Coordinates of N, CA, C and O in Angstrom, one line a residue:
M1 N 87.6 137.6 58.5 CA 88.1 136.4 59.0 C 88.5 137.1 60.5 O 89.2 138.1 60.7
N2 N 88.1 136.3 61.4 CA 88.4 136.7 62.9 C 89.6 135.9 63.2 O 90.1 135.2 62.6
W3 N 90.1 136.4 64.5 CA 91.4 136.0 64.9 C 91.4 134.5 65.2 O 92.4 133.8 65.1
R4 N 90.2 133.7 65.6 CA 90.2 132.3 66.0 C 90.4 131.7 64.7 O 91.1 130.6 64.8
T5 N 89.8 132.0 63.7 CA 90.0 131.4 62.3 C 91.5 131.3 61.9 O 92.1 130.5 61.5
A6 N 92.1 132.5 62.0 CA 93.6 132.8 61.5 C 94.4 132.0 62.5 O 95.3 131.2 61.9
I7 N 94.3 131.8 63.8 CA 95.1 130.9 64.7 C 94.9 129.4 64.2 O 95.7 128.7 64.2
T8 N 93.6 129.1 64.1 CA 93.4 127.7 63.6 C 94.0 127.3 62.5 O 94.7 126.1 62.4
L9 N 93.7 128.1 61.4 CA 94.6 127.8 60.1 C 96.0 127.7 60.4 O 96.8 126.9 59.7
A10 N 96.7 128.6 61.2 CA 98.2 128.7 61.3 C 98.5 127.4 62.0 O 99.7 126.9 61.8
L11 N 97.8 126.9 63.1 CA 98.0 125.5 63.8 C 97.9 124.5 62.6 O 98.7 123.5 63.0
V12 N 96.9 124.3 62.0 CA 96.6 123.3 61.0 C 97.9 123.2 59.9 O 98.4 122.2 59.7
V13 N 98.2 124.4 59.3 CA 99.4 124.4 58.7 C 100.8 124.1 59.3 O 101.5 123.2 58.9
G14 N 100.9 124.6 60.5 CA 102.1 124.1 61.2 C 102.1 122.6 61.5 O 103.2 121.8 61.4
A15 N 101.0 122.1 61.8 CA 100.9 120.5 62.2 C 101.3 120.0 61.0 O 101.9 118.8 60.9
L16 N 100.7 120.3 59.8 CA 100.9 119.6 58.6 C 102.4 119.7 58.1 O 102.9 118.8 57.8
L17 N 103.1 120.8 58.3 CA 104.4 120.9 57.8 C 105.2 120.1 58.9 O 106.2 119.3 58.5
S18 N 104.9 119.8 60.0 CA 105.6 119.3 61.1 C 105.5 117.7 60.7 O 106.4 116.9 61.0
G19 N 104.3 117.3 60.3 CA 104.0 116.0 60.0 C 104.8 115.5 58.8 O 105.5 114.4 58.8
I20 N 105.1 116.5 57.9 CA 105.8 116.2 56.5 C 107.3 116.0 56.8 O 107.9 115.2 56.5
A21 N 107.7 116.9 57.9 CA 109.0 116.9 58.3 C 109.6 115.6 59.1 O 110.5 115.0 58.7
V22 N 108.6 115.0 59.8 CA 108.8 113.8 60.6 C 108.8 112.8 59.5 O 109.5 111.7 59.6
W23 N 107.9 112.7 58.5 CA 107.8 111.8 57.8 C 109.1 111.6 56.8 O 109.6 110.5 56.6
R24 N 109.5 112.6 56.4 CA 110.9 112.8 55.6 C 112.1 112.3 56.3 O 113.0 111.5 55.9
A25 N 112.1 112.7 57.5 CA 113.2 112.2 58.5 C 113.3 110.8 58.7 O 114.2 109.9 58.7
Q26 N 112.0 110.1 58.9 CA 111.8 108.6 58.9 C 112.2 107.8 57.5 O 112.8 106.9 57.8
E27 N 111.8 108.5 56.6 CA 112.4 107.9 55.2 C 113.8 107.9 55.0 O 114.2 106.9 54.5
R28 N 114.6 109.0 55.4 CA 116.0 109.0 55.4 C 116.6 107.9 56.3 O 117.5 107.4 56.0
L29 N 116.0 107.8 57.5 CA 116.7 106.8 58.5 C 116.4 105.4 57.9 O 117.2 104.4 58.1
K30 N 115.1 105.1 57.2 CA 115.0 103.8 56.6 C 115.9 103.5 55.5 O 116.3 102.3 55.1
S31 N 116.4 104.6 54.7 CA 117.1 104.4 53.5 C 118.6 104.1 53.8 O 119.4 103.5 53.0
V32 N 119.0 104.1 55.3 CA 120.4 103.7 55.6 C 120.2 102.2 55.9 O 119.6 101.9 56.8
A33 N 121.0 101.5 55.0 CA 121.0 99.9 55.2 C 121.7 99.7 56.5 O 122.7 100.2 56.9
P34 N 121.1 98.6 57.2 CA 121.9 98.1 58.4 C 123.2 97.6 58.0 O 124.3 97.6 59.0
D35 N 123.6 97.1 57.0 CA 124.9 96.6 56.5 C 125.8 97.7 56.3 O 127.1 97.5 56.1
A36 N 125.4 99.0 56.2 CA 126.2 100.2 56.0 C 126.9 100.6 57.3 O 127.6 101.8 57.2
A37 N 126.7 100.1 58.3 CA 127.3 100.3 59.7 C 128.8 100.2 59.6 O 129.4 99.5 58.8
A38 N 129.6 101.1 60.2 CA 131.0 101.3 60.2 C 131.4 99.9 60.9 O 130.7 99.1 61.8
P39 N 132.7 99.3 60.5 CA 133.1 98.1 61.0 C 133.4 98.2 62.5 O 133.8 99.2 63.0
D40 N 133.3 97.1 63.3 CA 133.5 97.0 64.7 C 135.0 96.9 64.8 O 135.4 97.1 65.9
Y41 N 135.7 96.3 63.9 CA 137.1 96.2 64.0 C 137.7 95.9 62.6 O 137.1 95.6 61.6
V42 N 138.9 96.4 62.4 CA 139.7 96.4 61.2 C 140.9 95.9 61.5 O 141.5 96.2 62.5
L43 N 141.4 95.0 60.5 CA 142.8 94.3 60.8 C 143.7 94.7 59.6 O 143.1 94.7 58.5
H44 N 144.9 95.1 59.7 CA 145.7 95.4 58.4 C 147.0 94.4 58.6 O 147.4 94.1 59.6
D45 N 147.3 93.9 57.4 CA 148.4 92.9 57.2 C 148.6 91.9 58.3 O 149.3 91.9 59.2
F46 N 147.6 90.9 58.2 CA 147.3 89.9 59.1 C 147.4 88.6 58.5 O 147.2 88.4 57.4
S47 N 147.4 87.6 59.4 CA 147.3 86.1 59.1 C 146.4 85.6 60.2 O 146.7 85.9 61.4
I48 N 145.5 84.8 60.0 CA 144.7 84.2 60.9 C 144.3 82.7 60.6 O 144.4 82.3 59.3
V49 N 143.9 81.9 61.5 CA 143.3 80.6 61.3 C 142.1 80.6 61.9 O 141.7 80.7 62.9
A50 N 140.9 80.2 60.9 CA 139.7 80.3 61.3 C 139.3 78.7 61.6 O 139.6 78.0 60.7
L51 N 138.5 78.6 62.7 CA 138.2 77.2 63.1 C 136.8 77.1 63.0 O 135.9 77.9 63.1
N52 N 136.2 75.9 62.6 CA 134.8 75.6 62.4 C 134.2 75.3 63.8 O 134.8 75.3 64.8
A53 N 132.9 74.9 63.7 CA 132.2 74.6 65.1 C 132.8 73.5 65.9 O 132.6 73.4 67.0
T54 N 133.6 72.6 65.2 CA 134.2 71.4 65.8 C 135.4 71.7 66.4 O 136.2 70.9 66.9
G55 N 135.9 73.0 66.1 CA 137.2 73.3 66.6 C 138.5 72.8 65.4 O 139.5 73.1 65.8
Q56 N 138.1 72.3 64.4 CA 139.0 72.0 63.3 C 139.3 73.3 62.5 O 138.4 74.2 62.3
R57 N 140.4 73.4 61.7 CA 140.8 74.4 60.8 C 139.8 74.4 59.5 O 139.7 73.5 58.9
A58 N 139.2 75.6 59.6 CA 138.2 75.6 58.4 C 139.1 76.4 57.2 O 138.8 76.0 56.2
F59 N 139.9 77.3 57.6 CA 141.0 77.9 56.7 C 141.7 78.6 57.3 O 141.7 79.0 58.4
T60 N 142.9 78.9 56.6 CA 144.0 79.9 56.9 C 143.9 81.2 56.0 O 143.6 81.0 54.7
L61 N 144.2 82.4 56.4 CA 143.8 83.5 55.7 C 145.1 84.6 55.7 O 145.3 84.8 57.0
K62 N 145.4 85.2 54.8 CA 146.5 86.4 55.0 C 145.9 87.5 54.1 O 145.2 87.1 52.8
A63 N 145.9 88.6 54.6 CA 145.4 89.6 53.6 C 145.9 91.0 54.3 O 146.2 91.1 55.4
P64 N 145.8 92.0 53.4 CA 146.1 93.3 53.8 C 145.2 94.2 54.5 O 145.3 95.0 55.3
L65 N 143.9 93.8 54.4 CA 142.7 94.5 55.2 C 141.6 93.6 55.4 O 141.2 92.7 54.4
L66 N 141.2 93.5 56.6 CA 139.9 92.9 57.0 C 139.0 93.9 57.7 O 139.5 94.6 58.5
E67 N 137.7 93.8 57.5 CA 136.7 94.6 58.1 C 135.6 93.8 58.5 O 135.1 93.0 57.8
R68 N 135.2 93.9 59.9 CA 134.1 92.9 60.5 C 132.8 93.8 60.6 O 132.9 94.9 61.1
N69 N 131.8 93.3 60.0 CA 130.5 93.9 60.1 C 129.9 93.7 61.4 O 129.6 92.5 61.9
P70 N 129.6 94.8 62.3 CA 129.1 94.6 63.7 C 127.6 93.8 63.8 O 127.2 93.3 64.8
N71 N 126.7 94.1 62.7 CA 125.4 93.5 62.5 C 125.4 92.1 62.3 O 124.8 91.3 63.1
D72 N 126.2 91.5 61.3 CA 125.9 90.1 61.3 C 127.3 89.3 61.3 O 127.4 88.1 61.3
H73 N 128.4 90.1 61.9 CA 129.8 89.4 62.1 C 130.4 89.0 61.0 O 131.4 87.9 61.2
S74 N 129.9 89.2 59.8 CA 130.6 88.7 58.5 C 132.0 89.5 58.4 O 131.9 90.7 58.8
M75 N 132.8 89.2 57.6 CA 133.9 89.9 57.2 C 134.2 90.1 55.9 O 134.0 89.3 55.0
T76 N 134.7 91.2 55.4 CA 135.1 91.6 54.1 C 136.6 91.7 54.1 O 137.2 92.3 54.9
L77 N 137.2 91.4 52.9 CA 138.8 91.2 52.8 C 139.1 91.8 51.5 O 138.4 91.8 50.4
Q78 N 140.2 92.5 51.5 CA 140.9 92.9 50.4 C 142.1 91.9 49.9 O 142.9 91.6 50.8
T79 N 142.3 91.6 48.7 CA 143.3 90.6 48.1 C 143.7 89.6 49.1 O 144.9 89.5 49.5
P80 N 142.9 88.7 49.5 CA 143.1 87.8 50.4 C 143.8 86.5 49.8 O 143.7 86.3 48.5
T81 N 144.6 85.8 50.7 CA 145.0 84.6 50.1 C 144.6 83.4 51.1 O 144.9 83.7 52.4
F82 N 143.7 82.5 50.9 CA 143.1 81.6 51.6 C 143.9 80.0 51.2 O 144.1 79.9 50.3
T83 N 143.9 79.3 52.4 CA 144.3 77.9 52.1 C 143.1 77.1 52.8 O 143.0 77.4 54.0
F84 N 142.6 76.3 52.0 CA 141.5 75.5 52.6 C 142.1 74.0 52.7 O 142.4 73.4 51.8
P85 N 141.9 73.5 53.8 CA 142.3 72.0 53.9 C 141.1 71.0 53.6 O 140.0 71.5 53.9
D86 N 141.5 70.0 52.9 CA 140.5 69.2 52.6 C 140.4 68.1 53.6 O 141.2 68.0 54.6
K87 N 139.5 67.0 53.5 CA 139.5 65.9 54.4 C 140.8 65.2 54.7 O 141.1 64.5 55.6
Q88 N 141.7 65.0 53.6 CA 143.1 64.4 53.8 C 144.1 65.3 54.4 O 145.2 65.1 54.3
N89 N 143.5 66.7 54.6 CA 144.4 67.6 55.2 C 145.4 68.2 54.1 O 146.5 68.8 54.4
R90 N 145.1 68.1 52.9 CA 145.9 68.6 51.8 C 145.3 70.1 51.6 O 144.1 70.4 51.9
L91 N 146.2 70.9 51.1 CA 145.8 72.6 51.2 C 145.4 73.0 49.8 O 146.2 73.0 48.8
W92 N 144.2 73.5 49.6 CA 144.0 74.2 48.5 C 144.2 75.7 48.6 O 143.8 76.1 49.6
E93 N 144.7 76.4 47.6 CA 145.2 77.7 47.9 C 144.2 78.6 46.9 O 144.2 78.2 45.7
A94 N 143.7 79.7 47.4 CA 142.9 80.5 46.6 C 143.1 82.0 46.9 O 143.5 82.5 47.9
T95 N 143.0 82.7 45.8 CA 143.3 84.2 45.8 C 142.3 84.8 45.0 O 141.7 84.3 44.0
S96 N 141.9 86.2 45.5 CA 141.0 86.9 44.8 C 141.3 88.5 45.1 O 141.9 88.8 45.9
K97 N 140.4 89.4 44.3 CA 140.6 90.8 44.6 C 140.0 90.9 46.0 O 140.5 91.7 46.7
T98 N 138.7 90.5 46.2 CA 137.8 90.9 47.4 C 137.3 89.4 47.9 O 137.3 88.5 47.0
A99 N 136.9 89.5 49.0 CA 136.2 88.3 49.6 C 135.3 88.6 50.8 O 135.4 89.7 51.4
W100 N 134.4 87.7 51.0 CA 133.3 87.9 52.1 C 133.3 86.7 52.9 O 133.2 85.5 52.2
V101 N 133.4 86.7 54.1 CA 133.2 85.4 54.9 C 132.3 85.5 55.8 O 132.0 86.7 56.6
S102 N 131.3 84.4 55.9 CA 130.2 84.5 56.8 C 130.7 84.3 58.2 O 131.7 84.2 58.6
D103 N 129.6 84.6 59.1 CA 129.9 84.8 60.5 C 130.4 83.4 61.0 O 131.5 83.5 61.8
K104 N 130.2 82.1 60.8 CA 130.7 81.0 61.3 C 131.6 80.2 60.4 O 132.0 79.1 60.4
A105 N 132.2 81.1 59.4 CA 133.2 80.7 58.4 C 132.6 79.4 57.5 O 133.5 78.6 57.2
E106 N 131.3 79.5 57.5 CA 130.8 78.3 56.6 C 130.7 78.5 55.0 O 130.7 77.6 54.3
E107 N 130.8 79.8 54.7 CA 130.8 80.3 53.3 C 131.9 81.4 53.0 O 132.0 82.1 53.8
V108 N 132.6 81.2 52.1 CA 133.6 82.3 51.6 C 133.2 82.6 50.2 O 133.2 81.8 49.3
R109 N 133.0 83.8 49.9 CA 132.6 84.2 48.8 C 133.9 85.0 47.9 O 134.1 86.2 48.4
L110 N 134.5 84.6 47.1 CA 135.7 85.1 46.5 C 135.0 85.9 45.1 O 134.4 85.3 44.4
R111 N 135.7 87.1 45.0 CA 135.3 88.1 43.9 C 136.4 88.7 43.1 O 137.3 89.1 43.8
G112 N 136.4 88.7 41.8 CA 137.6 89.3 41.0 C 138.7 88.6 41.0 O 139.5 88.3 41.9
D113 N 139.1 88.2 39.6 CA 140.4 87.4 39.5 C 140.5 86.2 40.4 O 141.7 86.2 41.0
V114 N 139.5 85.4 40.6 CA 139.8 84.3 41.6 C 140.6 83.2 40.9 O 140.4 82.7 39.7
L115 N 141.5 82.8 41.7 CA 142.4 81.7 41.4 C 142.4 80.8 42.4 O 142.7 81.0 43.6
M116 N 142.1 79.5 42.2 CA 142.2 78.4 43.1 C 143.3 77.3 42.6 O 142.9 76.7 41.3
R117 N 144.2 76.8 43.4 CA 145.1 75.7 43.0 C 144.8 74.6 43.9 O 144.9 74.6 45.1
S118 N 144.8 73.6 43.2 CA 144.7 72.2 43.9 C 146.1 72.0 44.5 O 147.0 72.4 44.2
P119 N 145.9 71.1 45.7 CA 147.1 70.6 46.3 C 148.3 70.0 45.5 O 147.9 69.5 44.4
T120 N 149.4 70.1 45.8 CA 150.6 69.6 45.0 C 150.2 68.0 44.9 O 149.8 67.3 45.8
G121 N 150.3 67.4 43.7 CA 150.0 66.1 43.6 C 149.8 65.8 42.1 O 150.4 66.5 41.3
Q122 N 148.9 64.9 41.9 CA 148.6 64.2 40.6 C 148.0 65.4 39.7 O 148.3 65.5 38.5
S123 N 146.9 65.9 40.1 CA 146.0 66.7 39.4 C 146.8 68.1 39.0 O 146.6 68.6 38.0
Q124 N 147.1 68.7 39.9 CA 147.9 70.1 39.7 C 146.9 71.0 39.0 O 147.4 71.6 37.8
A125 N 145.8 71.1 39.3 CA 144.7 72.0 38.6 C 144.8 73.4 39.1 O 145.0 73.7 40.3
E126 N 144.4 74.2 38.2 CA 144.2 75.8 38.5 C 142.9 76.0 38.1 O 142.5 75.7 36.9
L127 N 142.0 76.5 38.8 CA 140.6 76.9 38.5 C 140.6 78.4 38.5 O 140.9 79.1 39.4
R128 N 140.2 79.1 37.4 CA 140.0 80.6 37.3 C 138.7 81.0 37.1 O 138.0 80.4 36.1
S129 N 138.1 82.0 37.7 CA 136.9 82.5 37.5 C 136.8 83.9 37.9 O 137.7 84.4 38.7
D130 N 135.8 84.6 37.7 CA 135.5 85.9 38.3 C 134.9 85.9 39.7 O 135.0 86.7 40.5
K131 N 134.0 84.8 39.9 CA 133.2 84.5 41.1 C 133.3 83.1 41.5 O 133.3 82.3 40.8
M132 N 133.5 82.9 42.9 CA 133.7 81.6 43.5 C 133.3 81.5 44.7 O 133.5 82.5 45.6
N133 N 132.1 80.8 45.2 CA 131.9 80.5 46.5 C 132.4 79.1 47.0 O 132.2 78.1 46.3
V134 N 133.3 79.2 48.3 CA 133.8 78.1 48.9 C 133.0 77.7 50.1 O 132.8 78.7 50.9
F135 N 132.7 76.4 50.4 CA 132.1 76.0 51.4 C 133.1 75.1 52.3 O 133.1 73.8 51.7
P136 N 134.0 75.6 53.1 CA 135.1 74.8 53.7 C 134.6 73.5 54.4 O 135.3 72.4 54.3
Q137 N 133.5 73.6 55.2 CA 133.1 72.4 55.9 C 132.6 71.3 55.0 O 132.7 70.1 55.3
Q138 N 132.1 71.6 53.8 CA 131.8 70.5 52.7 C 132.9 70.1 51.7 O 132.5 69.5 50.9
N139 N 133.9 70.8 52.0 CA 135.0 70.7 50.9 C 134.4 71.0 49.4 O 134.7 70.1 48.6
R140 N 133.8 72.0 49.2 CA 133.1 72.2 48.0 C 133.3 73.6 47.5 O 133.3 74.6 48.3
A141 N 133.5 73.8 46.3 CA 133.7 75.3 45.7 C 132.6 75.4 44.4 O 132.6 74.3 43.7
V142 N 131.8 76.3 44.4 CA 130.9 76.6 43.2 C 131.0 77.8 42.6 O 131.3 78.8 43.2
S143 N 130.6 78.0 41.2 CA 130.4 79.1 40.5 C 129.3 79.0 39.5 O 129.4 78.0 38.9
D144 N 128.6 80.2 39.2 CA 127.8 80.0 37.9 C 128.5 80.8 36.7 O 127.8 81.0 35.7
D145 N 129.5 81.3 37.0 CA 130.4 82.1 36.0 C 131.1 81.4 35.2 O 131.3 80.0 35.2
L146 N 131.8 82.1 34.1 CA 132.8 81.4 33.2 C 133.9 80.8 34.1 O 134.4 81.5 35.0
V147 N 134.3 79.7 33.8 CA 135.5 79.1 34.6 C 136.7 78.4 33.6 O 136.2 77.9 32.5
T148 N 137.7 78.5 33.9 CA 138.8 77.9 33.2 C 139.5 76.9 34.0 O 140.2 77.4 35.1
V149 N 139.7 75.6 33.6 CA 140.4 74.7 34.4 C 141.6 74.3 33.8 O 141.5 73.8 32.6
S150 N 142.8 74.5 34.3 CA 144.0 74.1 33.6 C 144.8 73.0 34.3 O 144.8 73.3 35.5
Q151 N 145.2 72.0 33.5 CA 146.0 71.0 34.1 C 147.1 70.9 33.1 O 147.0 71.2 31.9
P152 N 148.1 70.1 33.3 CA 149.2 70.0 32.5 C 148.6 69.1 31.1 O 148.1 68.0 31.2
G153 N 148.6 69.8 30.0 CA 148.4 69.4 28.8 C 146.9 69.5 28.5 O 146.4 69.3 27.3
V154 N 146.1 70.0 29.3 CA 144.5 70.1 29.1 C 144.1 71.4 29.5 O 144.5 71.9 30.8
I155 N 143.2 72.2 29.0 CA 142.4 73.4 29.3 C 141.2 73.0 29.0 O 140.7 72.9 28.0
L156 N 140.2 73.3 29.9 CA 138.8 73.1 30.1 C 138.2 74.5 30.3 O 138.7 75.2 31.2
R157 N 137.3 74.9 29.5 CA 136.4 76.1 29.7 C 135.0 75.8 29.8 O 134.6 75.0 29.0
G158 N 134.3 76.4 30.8 CA 132.8 76.2 30.8 C 132.1 77.2 31.5 O 132.9 78.1 32.2
R159 N 130.9 77.2 31.5 CA 130.1 78.2 32.4 C 129.6 77.3 33.7 O 128.8 76.3 33.4
G160 N 129.8 77.8 34.8 CA 129.4 77.2 36.1 C 130.2 75.9 36.4 O 130.6 75.1 35.4
F161 N 130.6 75.5 37.6 CA 131.2 74.4 38.1 C 130.9 74.0 39.4 O 130.4 75.1 40.3
E162 N 131.2 72.8 39.7 CA 131.2 72.4 41.3 C 132.4 71.6 41.4 O 132.6 70.7 40.6
A163 N 133.2 72.1 42.3 CA 134.4 71.1 42.7 C 134.2 70.5 43.9 O 133.9 71.2 45.0
Q164 N 134.5 69.3 43.9 CA 134.6 68.5 45.4 C 136.0 68.4 45.6 O 136.7 67.5 45.1
M165 N 136.6 69.3 46.5 CA 138.0 69.4 46.8 C 138.5 68.2 47.3 O 139.7 67.7 47.0
D166 N 137.9 67.5 48.2 CA 138.3 66.2 48.8 C 138.3 65.1 47.9 O 139.2 64.1 48.2
Q167 N 137.9 65.2 46.7 CA 137.8 64.0 45.8 C 138.5 64.4 44.3 O 138.6 63.7 43.5
D168 N 139.1 65.6 44.4 CA 139.8 66.2 43.2 C 138.9 66.1 42.0 O 139.4 65.7 40.9
R169 N 137.7 66.4 42.1 CA 136.6 66.3 41.2 C 136.0 67.8 40.8 O 135.6 68.3 41.7
V170 N 136.1 68.1 39.5 CA 135.4 69.4 39.0 C 134.5 68.8 38.0 O 134.7 68.3 37.1
N171 N 133.2 69.5 38.1 CA 132.3 69.3 37.2 C 131.8 70.5 36.5 O 131.4 71.4 37.3
L172 N 132.1 70.6 35.3 CA 131.7 71.8 34.5 C 130.2 71.7 34.1 O 129.8 70.5 33.7
K173 N 129.4 72.7 34.3 CA 128.0 72.4 34.0 C 127.5 72.7 32.4 O 126.6 71.9 32.1
S174 N 128.1 73.8 31.9 CA 127.5 74.0 30.4 C 128.5 74.7 29.6 O 129.5 75.2 30.1
E175 N 128.2 74.7 28.3 CA 129.1 75.5 27.4 C 130.7 74.9 27.4 O 131.7 75.8 27.5
V176 N 130.8 73.7 27.7 CA 132.4 73.2 27.9 C 133.0 73.0 26.6 O 132.5 72.6 25.7
R177 N 134.2 73.5 26.7 CA 135.4 73.3 25.7 C 136.6 72.8 26.1 O 137.0 73.2 27.2
A178 N 137.0 71.9 25.5 CA 138.5 71.4 25.8 C 139.4 71.7 24.9 O 139.2 71.8 23.6
Q179 N 140.7 71.9 25.3 CA 141.8 72.1 24.4 C 142.9 71.4 25.0 O 143.4 71.6 26.2
Y180 N 143.5 70.7 24.0 CA 144.8 69.9 24.4 C 145.9 70.6 24.0 O 146.1 71.3 22.9
D181 N 146.9 70.9 25.1 CA 148.0 71.7 24.8 C 149.2 71.1 25.4 O 149.2 71.2 26.8
P182 N 150.0 70.4 25.0 CA 151.0 69.8 25.6 C 152.1 70.6 26.2 O 152.9 70.1 27.1
N183 N 152.1 72.0 25.9 CA 153.1 73.0 26.6 C 152.5 73.6 27.9 O 153.2 74.2 28.5
V184 N 151.2 73.2 28.3 CA 150.7 73.7 29.4 C 151.2 72.9 30.5 O 151.0 71.5 30.7
S185 N 152.0 73.3 31.5 CA 152.5 72.6 32.6 C 152.8 73.7 33.7 O 152.7 75.0 33.4
R186 N 153.1 73.3 34.8 CA 153.3 74.3 36.0 C 154.7 74.4 36.0 O 155.7 73.8 35.9

């Protein structure tokens, strides 16, 4: 083997190894999700009023921690307490372990031990679920999970629901069971 063949083989092997290294580096960069970016700001022990596109209150929020995603401007929260006004300006209160709020406050995803209370009045309903999505501008809350609706004297359980908050109406979708309990009250 002459020296030209040895140099050519060394260059081919070097080029092949360099190509593999570049390919692996690109794969590592692709595996980092864009949502994994560090938050562009963090709030601790705060209270805010979020407005919708028309400048009306979408919800009020208190929580110990908020982190905003710089890519999609969504917010993630720890142990939040929300109040959602309905069309009559009555306040529905919701709490959960975590929450996600879309960029324009059009959707709120509550996760973990979700509790939503209807405004003080005739219905006095409590809705409990592990997951619930609230659409403040539509005065609507939905879930496909198990839900318990408690009112004085009645407990309803089912899978999936849709609540029309401005109409004090809750529709359970399936596996509905009712229990009369005269001792249930607020």
